[in-house]
Structure formats: structure tokens, C-alpha cells
CSV table of C-alpha atoms in Angstrom, one decimal:
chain,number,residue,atom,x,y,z
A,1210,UNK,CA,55.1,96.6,195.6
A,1211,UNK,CA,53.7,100.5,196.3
A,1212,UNK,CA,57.0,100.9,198.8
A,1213,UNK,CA,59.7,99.8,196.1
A,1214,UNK,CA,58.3,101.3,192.8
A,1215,UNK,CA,60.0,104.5,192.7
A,1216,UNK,CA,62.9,102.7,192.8
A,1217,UNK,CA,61.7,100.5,190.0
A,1218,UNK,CA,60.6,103.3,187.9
A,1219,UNK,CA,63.8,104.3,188.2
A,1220,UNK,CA,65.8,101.9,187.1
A,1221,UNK,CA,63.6,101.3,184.3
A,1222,UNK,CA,63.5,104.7,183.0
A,1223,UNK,CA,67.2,104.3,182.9
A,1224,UNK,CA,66.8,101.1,181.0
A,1225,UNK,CA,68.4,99.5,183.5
A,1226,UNK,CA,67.8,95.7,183.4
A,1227,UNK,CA,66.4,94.2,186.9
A,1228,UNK,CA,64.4,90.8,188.5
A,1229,UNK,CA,61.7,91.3,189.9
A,1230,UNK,CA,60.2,88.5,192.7
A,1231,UNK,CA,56.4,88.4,193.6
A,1232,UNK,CA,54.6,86.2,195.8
A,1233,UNK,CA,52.0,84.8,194.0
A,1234,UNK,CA,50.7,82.4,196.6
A,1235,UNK,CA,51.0,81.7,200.1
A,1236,UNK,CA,49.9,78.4,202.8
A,1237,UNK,CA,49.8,78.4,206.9
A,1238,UNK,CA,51.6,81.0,208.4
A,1239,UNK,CA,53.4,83.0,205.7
A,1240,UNK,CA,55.0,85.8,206.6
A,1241,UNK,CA,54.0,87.9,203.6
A,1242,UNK,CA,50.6,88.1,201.2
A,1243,UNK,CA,50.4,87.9,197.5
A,1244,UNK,CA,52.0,90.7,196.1
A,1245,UNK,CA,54.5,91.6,198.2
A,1246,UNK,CA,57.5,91.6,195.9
A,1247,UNK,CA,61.3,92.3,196.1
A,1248,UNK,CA,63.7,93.6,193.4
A,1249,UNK,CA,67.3,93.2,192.7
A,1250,UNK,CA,68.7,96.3,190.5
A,1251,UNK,CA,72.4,97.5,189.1
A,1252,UNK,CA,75.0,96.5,190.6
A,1253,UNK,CA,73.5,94.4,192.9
A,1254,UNK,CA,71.1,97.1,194.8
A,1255,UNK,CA,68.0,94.9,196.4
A,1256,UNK,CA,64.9,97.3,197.3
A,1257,UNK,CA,61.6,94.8,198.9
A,1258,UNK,CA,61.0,92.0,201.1
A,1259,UNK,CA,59.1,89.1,200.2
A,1260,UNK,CA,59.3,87.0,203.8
A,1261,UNK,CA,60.4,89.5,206.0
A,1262,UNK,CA,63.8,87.7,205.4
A,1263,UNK,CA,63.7,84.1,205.9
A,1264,UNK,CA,64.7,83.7,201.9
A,1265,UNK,CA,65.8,86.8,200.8
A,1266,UNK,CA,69.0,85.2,200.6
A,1267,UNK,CA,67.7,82.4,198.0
A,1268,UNK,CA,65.5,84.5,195.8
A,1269,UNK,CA,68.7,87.0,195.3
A,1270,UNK,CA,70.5,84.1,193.7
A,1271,UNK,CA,67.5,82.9,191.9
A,1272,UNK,CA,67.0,87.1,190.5
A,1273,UNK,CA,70.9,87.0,189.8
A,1274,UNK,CA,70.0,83.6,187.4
A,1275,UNK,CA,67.0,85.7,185.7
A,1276,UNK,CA,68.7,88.3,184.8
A,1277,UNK,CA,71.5,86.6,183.3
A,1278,UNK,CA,69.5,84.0,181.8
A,1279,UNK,CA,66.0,86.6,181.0
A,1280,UNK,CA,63.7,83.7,181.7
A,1281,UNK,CA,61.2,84.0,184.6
A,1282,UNK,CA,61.0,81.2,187.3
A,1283,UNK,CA,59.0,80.1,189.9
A,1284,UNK,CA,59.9,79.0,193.0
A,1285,UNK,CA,58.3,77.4,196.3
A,1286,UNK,CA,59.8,78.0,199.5
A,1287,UNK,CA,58.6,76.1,203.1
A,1288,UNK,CA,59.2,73.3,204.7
A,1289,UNK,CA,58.1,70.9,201.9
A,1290,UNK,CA,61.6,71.7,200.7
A,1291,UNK,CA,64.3,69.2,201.3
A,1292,UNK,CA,67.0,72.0,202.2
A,1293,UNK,CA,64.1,73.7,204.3
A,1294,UNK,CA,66.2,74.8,207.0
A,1295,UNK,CA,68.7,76.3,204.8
A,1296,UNK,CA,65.9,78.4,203.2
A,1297,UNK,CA,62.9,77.6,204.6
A,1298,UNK,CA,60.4,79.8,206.5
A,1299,UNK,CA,61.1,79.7,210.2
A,1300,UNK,CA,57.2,80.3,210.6
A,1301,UNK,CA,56.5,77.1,209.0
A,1302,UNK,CA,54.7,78.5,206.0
A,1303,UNK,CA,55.0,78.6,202.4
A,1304,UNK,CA,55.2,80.9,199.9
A,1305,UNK,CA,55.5,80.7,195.7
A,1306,UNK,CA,57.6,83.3,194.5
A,1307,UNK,CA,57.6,84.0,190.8
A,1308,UNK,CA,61.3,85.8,189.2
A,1309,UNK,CA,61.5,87.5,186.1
A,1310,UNK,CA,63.1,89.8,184.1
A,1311,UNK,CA,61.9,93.3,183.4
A,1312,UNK,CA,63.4,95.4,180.5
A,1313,UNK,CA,61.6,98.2,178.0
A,1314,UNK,CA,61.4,95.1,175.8
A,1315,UNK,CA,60.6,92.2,177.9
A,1316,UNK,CA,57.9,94.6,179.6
A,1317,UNK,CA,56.9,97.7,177.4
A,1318,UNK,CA,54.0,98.7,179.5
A,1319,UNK,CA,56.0,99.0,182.7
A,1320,UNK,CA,56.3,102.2,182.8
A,1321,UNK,CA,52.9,103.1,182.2
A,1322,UNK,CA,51.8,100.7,185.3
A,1323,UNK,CA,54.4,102.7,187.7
A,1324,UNK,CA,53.2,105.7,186.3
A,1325,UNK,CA,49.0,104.8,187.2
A,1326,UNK,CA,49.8,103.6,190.7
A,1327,UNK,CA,52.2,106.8,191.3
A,1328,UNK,CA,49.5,109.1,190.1
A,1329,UNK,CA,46.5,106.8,192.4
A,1330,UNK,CA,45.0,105.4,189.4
A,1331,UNK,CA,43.0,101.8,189.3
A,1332,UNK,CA,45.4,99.2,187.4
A,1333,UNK,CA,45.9,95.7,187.1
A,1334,UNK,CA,49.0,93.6,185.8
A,1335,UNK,CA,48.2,90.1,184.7
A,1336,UNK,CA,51.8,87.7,184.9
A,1337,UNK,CA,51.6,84.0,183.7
A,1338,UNK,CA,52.8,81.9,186.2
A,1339,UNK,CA,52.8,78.4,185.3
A,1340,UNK,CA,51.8,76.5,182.3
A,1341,UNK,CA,51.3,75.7,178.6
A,1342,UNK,CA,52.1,80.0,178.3
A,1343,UNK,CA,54.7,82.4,178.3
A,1344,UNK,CA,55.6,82.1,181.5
A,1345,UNK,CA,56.6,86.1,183.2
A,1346,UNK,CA,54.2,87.5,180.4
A,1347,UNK,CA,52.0,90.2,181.3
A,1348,UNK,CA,48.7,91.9,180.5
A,1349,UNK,CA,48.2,95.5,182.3
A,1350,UNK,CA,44.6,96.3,182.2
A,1351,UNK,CA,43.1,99.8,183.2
A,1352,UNK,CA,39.7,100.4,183.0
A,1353,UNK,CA,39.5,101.5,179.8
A,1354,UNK,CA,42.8,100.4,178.3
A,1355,UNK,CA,44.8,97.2,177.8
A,1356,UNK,CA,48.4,96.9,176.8
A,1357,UNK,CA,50.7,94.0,176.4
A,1358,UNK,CA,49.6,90.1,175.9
A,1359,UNK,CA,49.8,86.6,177.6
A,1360,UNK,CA,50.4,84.5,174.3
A,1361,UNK,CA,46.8,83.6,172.8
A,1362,UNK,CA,44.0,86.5,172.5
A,1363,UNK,CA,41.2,83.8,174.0
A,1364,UNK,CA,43.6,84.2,177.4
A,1365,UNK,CA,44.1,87.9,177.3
A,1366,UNK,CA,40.1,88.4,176.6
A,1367,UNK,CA,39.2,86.2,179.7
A,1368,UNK,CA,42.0,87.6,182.2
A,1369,UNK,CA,41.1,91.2,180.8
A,1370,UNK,CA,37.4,90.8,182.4
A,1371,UNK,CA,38.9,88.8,185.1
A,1372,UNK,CA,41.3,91.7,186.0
A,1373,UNK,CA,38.8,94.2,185.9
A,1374,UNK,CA,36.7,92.5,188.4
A,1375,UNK,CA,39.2,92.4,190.8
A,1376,UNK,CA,40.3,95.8,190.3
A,1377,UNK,CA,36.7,96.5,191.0
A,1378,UNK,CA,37.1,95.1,194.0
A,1379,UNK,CA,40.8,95.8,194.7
A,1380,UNK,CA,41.3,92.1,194.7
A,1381,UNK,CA,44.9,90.3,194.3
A,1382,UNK,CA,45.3,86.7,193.6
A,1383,UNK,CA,45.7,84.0,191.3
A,1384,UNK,CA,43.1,82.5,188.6
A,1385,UNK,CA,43.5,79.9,186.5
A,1386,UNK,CA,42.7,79.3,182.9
A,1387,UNK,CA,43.3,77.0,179.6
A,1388,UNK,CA,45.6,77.9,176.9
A,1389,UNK,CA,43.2,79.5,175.2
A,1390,UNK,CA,40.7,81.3,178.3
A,1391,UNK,CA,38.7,78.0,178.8
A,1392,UNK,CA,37.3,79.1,182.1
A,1393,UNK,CA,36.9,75.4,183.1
A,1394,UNK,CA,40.5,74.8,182.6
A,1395,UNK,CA,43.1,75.1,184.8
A,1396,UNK,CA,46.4,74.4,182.6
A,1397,UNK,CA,47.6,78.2,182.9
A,1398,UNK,CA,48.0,80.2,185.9
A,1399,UNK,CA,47.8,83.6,186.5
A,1400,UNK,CA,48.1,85.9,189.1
A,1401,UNK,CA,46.2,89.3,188.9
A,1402,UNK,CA,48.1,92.3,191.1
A,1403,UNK,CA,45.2,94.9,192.0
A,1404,UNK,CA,46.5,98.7,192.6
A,1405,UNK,CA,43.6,99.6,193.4
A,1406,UNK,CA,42.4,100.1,197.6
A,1407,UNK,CA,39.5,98.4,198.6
A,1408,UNK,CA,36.3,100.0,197.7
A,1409,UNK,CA,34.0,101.6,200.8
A,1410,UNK,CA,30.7,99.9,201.8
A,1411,UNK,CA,29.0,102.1,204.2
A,1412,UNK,CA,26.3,100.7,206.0
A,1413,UNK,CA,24.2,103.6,208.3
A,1414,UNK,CA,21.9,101.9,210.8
A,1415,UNK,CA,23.4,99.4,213.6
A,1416,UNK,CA,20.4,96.6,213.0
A,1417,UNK,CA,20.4,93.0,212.3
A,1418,UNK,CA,19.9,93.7,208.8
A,1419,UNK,CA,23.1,95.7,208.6
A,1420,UNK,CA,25.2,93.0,210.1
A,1421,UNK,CA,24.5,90.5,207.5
A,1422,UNK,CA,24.8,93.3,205.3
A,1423,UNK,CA,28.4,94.0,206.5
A,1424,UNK,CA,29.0,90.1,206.1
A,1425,UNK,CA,28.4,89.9,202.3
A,1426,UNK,CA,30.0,93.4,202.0
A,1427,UNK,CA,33.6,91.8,203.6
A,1428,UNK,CA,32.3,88.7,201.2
A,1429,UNK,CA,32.6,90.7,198.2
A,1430,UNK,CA,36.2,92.7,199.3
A,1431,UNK,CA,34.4,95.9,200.4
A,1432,UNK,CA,35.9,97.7,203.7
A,1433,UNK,CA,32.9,97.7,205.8
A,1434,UNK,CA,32.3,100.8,207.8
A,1435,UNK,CA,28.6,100.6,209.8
A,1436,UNK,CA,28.0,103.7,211.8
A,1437,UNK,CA,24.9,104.1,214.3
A,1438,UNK,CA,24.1,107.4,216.6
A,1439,UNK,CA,22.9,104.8,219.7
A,1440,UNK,CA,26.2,103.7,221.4
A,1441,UNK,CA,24.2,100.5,223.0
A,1442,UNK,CA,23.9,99.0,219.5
A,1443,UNK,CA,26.5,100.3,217.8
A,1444,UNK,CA,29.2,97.7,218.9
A,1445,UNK,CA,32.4,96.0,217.4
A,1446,UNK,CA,31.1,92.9,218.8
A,1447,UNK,CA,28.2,93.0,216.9
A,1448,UNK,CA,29.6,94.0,213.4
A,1449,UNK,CA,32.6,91.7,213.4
A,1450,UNK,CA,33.1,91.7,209.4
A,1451,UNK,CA,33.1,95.9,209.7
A,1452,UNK,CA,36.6,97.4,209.4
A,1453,UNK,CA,34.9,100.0,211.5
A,1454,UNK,CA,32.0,101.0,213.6
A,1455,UNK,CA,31.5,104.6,214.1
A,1456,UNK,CA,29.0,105.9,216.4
A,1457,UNK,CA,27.9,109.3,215.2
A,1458,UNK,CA,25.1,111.1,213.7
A,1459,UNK,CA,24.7,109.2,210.2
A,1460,UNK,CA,24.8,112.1,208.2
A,1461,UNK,CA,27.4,114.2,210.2
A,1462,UNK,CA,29.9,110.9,210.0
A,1463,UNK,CA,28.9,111.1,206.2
A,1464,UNK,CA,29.6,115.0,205.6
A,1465,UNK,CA,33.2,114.1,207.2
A,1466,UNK,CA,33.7,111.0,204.9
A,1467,UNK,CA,36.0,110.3,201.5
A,1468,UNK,CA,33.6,108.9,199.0
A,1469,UNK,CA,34.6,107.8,195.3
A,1470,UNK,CA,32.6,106.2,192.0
A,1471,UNK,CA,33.2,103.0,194.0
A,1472,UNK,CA,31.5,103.3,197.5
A,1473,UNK,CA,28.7,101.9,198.3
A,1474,UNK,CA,26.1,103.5,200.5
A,1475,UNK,CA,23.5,101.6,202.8
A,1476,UNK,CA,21.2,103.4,204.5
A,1477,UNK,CA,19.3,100.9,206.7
A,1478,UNK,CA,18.0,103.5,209.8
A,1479,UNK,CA,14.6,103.9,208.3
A,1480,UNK,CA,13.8,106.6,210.6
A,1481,UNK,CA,12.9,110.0,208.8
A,1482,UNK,CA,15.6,111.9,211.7
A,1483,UNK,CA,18.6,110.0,210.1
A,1484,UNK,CA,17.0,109.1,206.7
A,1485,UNK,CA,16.3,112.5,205.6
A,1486,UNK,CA,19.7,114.5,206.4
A,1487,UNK,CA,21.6,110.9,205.3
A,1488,UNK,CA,20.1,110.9,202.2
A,1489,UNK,CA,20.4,114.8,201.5
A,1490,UNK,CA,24.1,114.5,201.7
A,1491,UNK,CA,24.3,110.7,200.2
A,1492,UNK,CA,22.9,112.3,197.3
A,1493,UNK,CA,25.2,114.7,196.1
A,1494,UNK,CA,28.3,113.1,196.2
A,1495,UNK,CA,29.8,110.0,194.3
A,1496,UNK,CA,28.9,107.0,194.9
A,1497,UNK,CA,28.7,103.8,193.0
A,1498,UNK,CA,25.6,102.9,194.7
A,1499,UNK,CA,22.9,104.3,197.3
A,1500,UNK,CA,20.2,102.2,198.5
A,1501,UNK,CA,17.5,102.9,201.9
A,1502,UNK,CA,15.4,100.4,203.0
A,1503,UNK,CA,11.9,101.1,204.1
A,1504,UNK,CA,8.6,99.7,202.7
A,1505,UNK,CA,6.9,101.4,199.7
A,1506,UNK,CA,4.9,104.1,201.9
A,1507,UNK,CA,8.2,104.8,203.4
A,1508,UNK,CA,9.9,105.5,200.1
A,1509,UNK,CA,7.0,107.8,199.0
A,1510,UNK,CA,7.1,109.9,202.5
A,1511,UNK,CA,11.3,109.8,202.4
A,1512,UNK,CA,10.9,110.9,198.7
A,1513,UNK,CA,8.6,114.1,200.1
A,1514,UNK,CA,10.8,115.4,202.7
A,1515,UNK,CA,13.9,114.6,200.3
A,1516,UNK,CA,12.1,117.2,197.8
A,1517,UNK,CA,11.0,119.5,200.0
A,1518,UNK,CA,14.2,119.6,201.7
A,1519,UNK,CA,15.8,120.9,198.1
A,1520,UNK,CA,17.1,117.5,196.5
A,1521,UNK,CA,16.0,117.1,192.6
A,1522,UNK,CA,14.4,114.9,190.5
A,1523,UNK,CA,17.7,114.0,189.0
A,1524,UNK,CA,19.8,113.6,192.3
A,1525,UNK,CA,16.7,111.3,193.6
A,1526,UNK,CA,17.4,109.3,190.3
A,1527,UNK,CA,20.2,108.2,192.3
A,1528,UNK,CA,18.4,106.3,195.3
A,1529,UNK,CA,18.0,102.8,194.8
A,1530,UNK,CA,14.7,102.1,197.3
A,1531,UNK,CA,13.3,100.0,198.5
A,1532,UNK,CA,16.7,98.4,198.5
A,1533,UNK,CA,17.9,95.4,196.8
A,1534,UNK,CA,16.8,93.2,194.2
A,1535,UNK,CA,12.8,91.7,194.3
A,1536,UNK,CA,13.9,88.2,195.4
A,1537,UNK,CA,11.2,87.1,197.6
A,1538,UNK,CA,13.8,87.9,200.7
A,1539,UNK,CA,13.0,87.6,204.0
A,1540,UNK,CA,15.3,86.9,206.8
A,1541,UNK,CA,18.5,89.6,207.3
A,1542,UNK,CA,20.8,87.2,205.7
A,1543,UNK,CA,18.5,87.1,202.6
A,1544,UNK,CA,18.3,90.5,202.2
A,1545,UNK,CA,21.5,90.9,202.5
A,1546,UNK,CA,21.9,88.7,199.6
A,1547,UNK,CA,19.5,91.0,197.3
A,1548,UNK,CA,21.4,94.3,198.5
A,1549,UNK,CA,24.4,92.4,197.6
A,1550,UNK,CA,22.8,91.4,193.3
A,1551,UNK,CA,21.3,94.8,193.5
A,1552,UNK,CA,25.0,96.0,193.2
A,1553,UNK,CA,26.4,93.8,191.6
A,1554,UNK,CA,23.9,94.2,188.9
A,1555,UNK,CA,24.3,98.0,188.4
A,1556,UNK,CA,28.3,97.6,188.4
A,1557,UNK,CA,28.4,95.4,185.4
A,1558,UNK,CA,25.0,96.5,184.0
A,1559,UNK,CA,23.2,93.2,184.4
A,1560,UNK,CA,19.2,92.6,184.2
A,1561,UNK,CA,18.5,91.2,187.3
A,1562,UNK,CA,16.7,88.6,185.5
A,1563,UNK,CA,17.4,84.9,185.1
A,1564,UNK,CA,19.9,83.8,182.9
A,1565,UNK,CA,17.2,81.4,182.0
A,1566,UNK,CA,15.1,84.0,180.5
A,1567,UNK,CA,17.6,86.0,178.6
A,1568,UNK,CA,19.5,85.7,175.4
A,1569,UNK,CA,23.2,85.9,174.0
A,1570,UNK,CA,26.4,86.4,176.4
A,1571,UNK,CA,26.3,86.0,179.7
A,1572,UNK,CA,29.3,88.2,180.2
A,1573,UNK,CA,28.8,91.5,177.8
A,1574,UNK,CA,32.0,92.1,176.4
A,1575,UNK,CA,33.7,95.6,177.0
A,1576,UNK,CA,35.8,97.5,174.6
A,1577,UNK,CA,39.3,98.1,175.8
């Protein structure tokens, strides 16, 4: 979707009419993932790929149908299909395609969306798929701004927290709903397109601890980088779920590294000749999150050489230790779970208490 929407935000600027097809779910071996769209313009022009061409051929006809028609259709393409090998994917997969129409007045916010993921900013498009809804409707939903609706406001209040989890998390896919939002429903389907790239975990310190750590990480739809100074334990083998594994000094690897209001920062070395100059430069830069584990006495002594190395009172704030949440956690995998609701909790601002023992919503509801 990225590749073709120059193209798109040109035809629409020119209020030129056009179909646009997204996968909005895939089985086996598809070719293509969710979102991967295709668009058929004026006079024919076709910019995209959703299969890598084993039905271009079919969804041009069903985009020529849209547009003449302006109502959105889904489609299922595989070898579930009686005319498979006419259509079907040669890979043996499958692959839903959804079809509709995109005008200024079918789709006001259009423009606005191209313009976000043009200029790198987070954004998430809500379409109805299937069911007792406006089927092609759409919700765009920025962080701090929603525009457009899905036919009831229960539905776009519960897809407007759902889409800003997954843009969180730059997740695409599809969720599924009742008329009105019923979370325990599944009569309307949605799929939520992300813009948004992955957030960063960063996980310093090649130890057991760190590779369940990188597990719930990859869980959650972070892109897992661990990074060690020691070669020998610094492996690919033994941080599978890590996108990376760097082997460096942790704070030289650090100094040389993109960071944003997303990333998350583990420091797990708990060795003063890491910690220190880790943390020094952790410190002042964004970061969603920045946690080192140690036991108390180790915070205290880190916190000394952290002061007298220059840091403040108010950049130490920042440090989240001894990491994670107090949840009686033992073994690596259950301190990875407690790094993992120590996050999550300071991302959406939750207690870190039982639901048991608090009071009113569960999900606090933020203003668009």
C-alpha cells in the first residue's frame, strides 16, 4: 500500500474515481500478507499487486464492477473455488480480497491518510468487511484524531481503541465486532491497516533472561534487537525471536542507534562496565520505556555512578529498576512476563493492580 499511494493520492486529488483491492486475510501459502493492495485508476491504469499475479486478472474485473456499481465486495480466491484453476493461487493458498470504491465523497478522509503515511506519521484506517455494517466504510484513526465512521458510534468507539493498539504496535489485521462494538460478538468484521513500522525492543545483555525477554517482545509485535559485547553468547541461535543480534559494546551500539517515543530499552547486563555508560546514553534520548535489572543494592550503587557520572534527578525519573512489575517472578520466562505488564502498563497508563481491586472502566476512554 506505501509503493502505490502516490499514485493514489494522485488520482484522488484529481477527483478521479478508482477501486481499490486489499487483502484482508490470507490461509497456507499466500503469496501476499494483509494489506497488500492493488488499484485500478482512469482509464484503466492498474498500480499494486495483491498475489504477485495469480488473480490480478480477476480482481481487475471485480474493481471494473465497483466502480461502475460504487459498492464494495469481497472476494475469496484459492483452491476452495470451483473455477480454481482459472483464478486460483498456483501456491495453493488463499487470500480475501476486499474492492471498493474511493471518491472525495465515498472516502472524505483519504487524503488526509495519504498525506500522514507520506509525511511518516502513525495512522490507522478501519474498513468494514463483512456484516450487519456498511460494508467498504472506514474510520481513520491517528493518535489524537479520528475522522470518518463505520455506521453506529458503539462500533467506531471500540475499533477507535482497537486501532490505536495496533498502531501502537504497528499491527495489521482483522478484528471482529457486533453491530454495535459488543466485543464478544463477531457479526461485523474489520480489518485495521497499521502505517505505522514496528516499534524497537532493545534488549542489552545476551542472558537467559534476555531471551525470554526477546520472546514476549516478538509476542507483542516489537522488532527485537539483543546486542551483547561477548561474541560466545551473543548468538543468532540463541535469540531466535531477535530480528537482530549485535555484538558490540552496549552503549557504543546504542549511541549509533535510531530511537523514537516507541522503543523500548532493556538493559539486562547488570554489570556496572555496561550499565553505567548504557544507561548515561539510554537516558537522554526517547524512549517509551527504560528498564535495568539488578537487585535493590544494585539500583542504589547504578543510581551513584549514574549521578556522579552527570545524569539528573529528572533524566533518572526515567529508569524503570529494578525492572518489571512486582509479580512474585522467578524463572526467565516469568520475568519476562513482568517486563512485558511493566510496559504495557505505562503505555496505556494502567495500575498494575488487579482488576479485582479497582473500580469503574477497565479500558479508560481517550478523547479523539
Amino acid at each position: 500500500m506505501r509503493d502505490i499511494l502516490p499514485a493514489l493520492g494522485r488520482w484522488y486529488a484529481a477527483r478521479a474515481p478508482f477501486a481499490l483491492a486489499t487483502v484482508v486475510s490470507v490461509s497456507r501459502s499466500a503469496p501476499r500478507d494483509p494489506g497488500a493492495a492493488m488499484a485500478v485508476g482512469p482509464d484503466d491504469e492498474v498500480v499494486g499487486s495483491v498475489s504477485g499475479g495469480c488473480v490480478e486478472g480477476a480482481v481487475f474485473e471485480l474493481a471494473q464492477e465497483v466502480m461502475a456499481s460504487g459498492d464494495a465486495r469481497l472476494a475469496t480466491f484459492g483452491y476452495s473455488d470451483e473455477d480454481a484453476f482459472a483464478v486460483g493461487l498456483t501456491c495453493g493458498g488463499e487470500i480475501s480480497v476486499l474492492v471498493r470504491p474511493v471518491t472525495p465523497a465515498t472516502d472524505p478522509a483519504f487524503g488526509a491518510v495519504a498525506a500522514s503515511v507520506a509525511a511518516g506519521e502513525p495512522v490507522t484506517v478501519a474498513t468494514v468487511v463483512d456484516g450487519p455494517a456498511p460494508r467498504g466504510a472506514t474510520l481513520a484513526v491517528w493518535p489524537g484524531a479520528v475522522t470518518g465512521t463505520l455506521g453506529t458510534p458503539g462500533l467506531d468507539v471500540a475499533v477507535t481503541a482497537d486501532a490505536r493498539g495496533e498502531l501502537a504496535v504497528g499491527a495489521t489485521g482483522t478484528r471482529h465486532y457486533g453491530a454495535h462494538g459488543e466485543r464478544r460478538e463477531d457479526a461485523v468484521a474489520v480489518f485495521l491497516h497499521s502505517f505505522a513500522p514496528p516499534p524497537r525492543m532493545l534488549v542489552f545483555g545476551a542472558i537467559d533472561y534476555a531471551a525470554a525477554v526477546a520472546r514476549i517482545g516478538a509476542f507483542l509485535g516489537y522488532r527485537v534487537t539483543v546486542c551483547d559485547a561477548r561474541p560466545v553468547f551473543a548468538t543468532p541461535k540463541r535469540f531466535p525471536d531477535a530480528v537482530e543480534v549485535v555484538v558490540d559494546w552496549p552503549h557504543r551500539y546504542l549511541r549509533g542507534t535510531d530511537t523514537d517515543a516507541r522503543t523500548v530499552i532493556c538493559v539486562l547486563t547488570h554489570d556496572p562496565k555496561f550499565d553505567v555508560p548504557l544507561l548515561e546514553e539510554a537516558l537522554r534520548r526517547p524512549a517509551a520505556y527504560i528498564g535495568a535489572m539488578g537487585s535493590r543494592r544494585t539500583h542504589d550503587q547504578r543510581r551513584e555512578r549514574l549521578l556522579d557520572a552527570g545524569l539528573t534527578e529528572a533524566e533518572l525519573a526515567r529508569l524503570r529498576s529494578p525492572v518489571g512489575l512486582d509479580l512474585g517472578a522467578r524463572t526467565p520466562e516469568e520475568v519476562a512476563v513482568s517486563v512485558a505488564a511493566e510496559i504495557i502498563s505505562l503505555r496505556w497508563g494502567g495500575t498494575g493492580m488487579p482488576l479485582a481491586a479497582t473500580g469503574g472502566a477497565i479500558h479508560a476512554v481517550r478523547s479523539a
